[in-house]
Tab-separated table of C-alpha atoms in Angstrom:
chain	number	residue	atom	x	y	z
I	261	MET	CA	109.735	90.643	103.606
I	262	LEU	CA	113.237	92.049	103.936
I	263	GLY	CA	111.917	95.551	104.478
I	264	ARG	CA	109.448	94.417	107.114
I	265	ALA	CA	112.049	92.418	109.023
I	266	GLU	CA	114.530	95.306	108.956
I	267	LEU	CA	111.856	97.805	110.008
I	268	ALA	CA	110.826	95.593	112.903
I	269	LEU	CA	114.463	95.211	113.979
I	270	ALA	CA	114.924	98.980	113.849
I	271	LEU	CA	111.742	99.878	115.726
I	272	ALA	CA	111.144	97.014	118.145
I	273	PRO	CA	112.392	97.632	121.670
I	274	ALA	CA	114.702	95.039	123.200
I	275	ASP	CA	112.695	91.929	124.054
I	276	ALA	CA	112.822	91.546	127.831
I	277	GLY	CA	111.156	88.122	127.636
I	278	VAL	CA	108.238	86.768	129.605
I	279	PRO	CA	108.691	84.897	132.896
I	280	VAL	CA	107.280	81.428	133.562
I	281	ARG	CA	103.987	81.575	135.432
I	282	ASP	CA	101.313	79.294	136.854
I	283	LEU	CA	97.931	79.881	135.276
I	284	ASN	CA	95.936	78.160	138.004
I	285	THR	CA	96.281	77.437	141.696
I	286	ALA	CA	96.774	73.675	141.194
I	287	GLY	CA	99.920	74.278	139.158
I	288	THR	CA	98.687	72.033	136.352
I	289	VAL	CA	98.650	74.765	133.706
I	290	LEU	CA	101.939	76.573	133.074
I	291	ASP	CA	102.942	79.308	130.660
I	292	PHE	CA	106.641	78.681	130.067
I	293	GLY	CA	107.238	82.251	128.962
I	294	ARG	CA	109.854	83.410	126.485
I	295	ARG	CA	113.556	84.040	126.997
I	296	ALA	CA	114.932	87.563	126.672
I	297	GLY	CA	115.978	88.458	123.128
I	298	TYR	CA	113.779	85.830	121.449
I	299	LEU	CA	111.964	88.346	119.223
I	300	GLN	CA	115.199	89.850	117.887
I	301	ASP	CA	116.620	86.363	117.232
I	302	ARG	CA	113.556	85.380	115.187
I	303	LEU	CA	113.635	88.679	113.267
I	304	HIS	CA	117.295	88.095	112.377
I	305	VAL	CA	116.404	84.628	111.069
I	306	LEU	CA	113.564	86.076	108.976
I	307	ARG	CA	115.956	88.698	107.621
I	308	GLU	CA	118.426	85.975	106.606
I	309	VAL	CA	115.648	84.066	104.822
I	310	ALA	CA	114.651	87.234	102.949
I	311	LEU	CA	118.263	87.969	101.982
I	312	PHE	CA	118.754	84.414	100.720
I	313	ALA	CA	115.531	84.605	98.712
I	314	ARG	CA	116.585	87.936	97.226
I	315	ASP	CA	120.003	86.582	96.250
I	316	GLN	CA	118.389	83.532	94.636
I	317	ALA	CA	115.688	85.648	92.897
I	318	ARG	CA	112.992	83.766	94.799
I	319	ASP	CA	109.818	84.870	96.559
I	320	VAL	CA	109.089	84.411	100.244
I	321	ILE	CA	105.578	83.074	100.845
I	322	TRP	CA	104.117	83.633	104.317
I	323	HIS	CA	101.147	81.493	105.429
């Protein structure tokens, strides 16, 4: 898990985010997008989880 998170952080381009958009003309269906940098933030959190698990000699289970 640690290796995958670090590889993704090293190779992933900066997350520019996704703007909010209407998915239909009535405006009743919205995609609220994603803020810039969200992917890198989540990868840093996953890296911290993997480091904690390594330090505690525990496994990380991904479902």
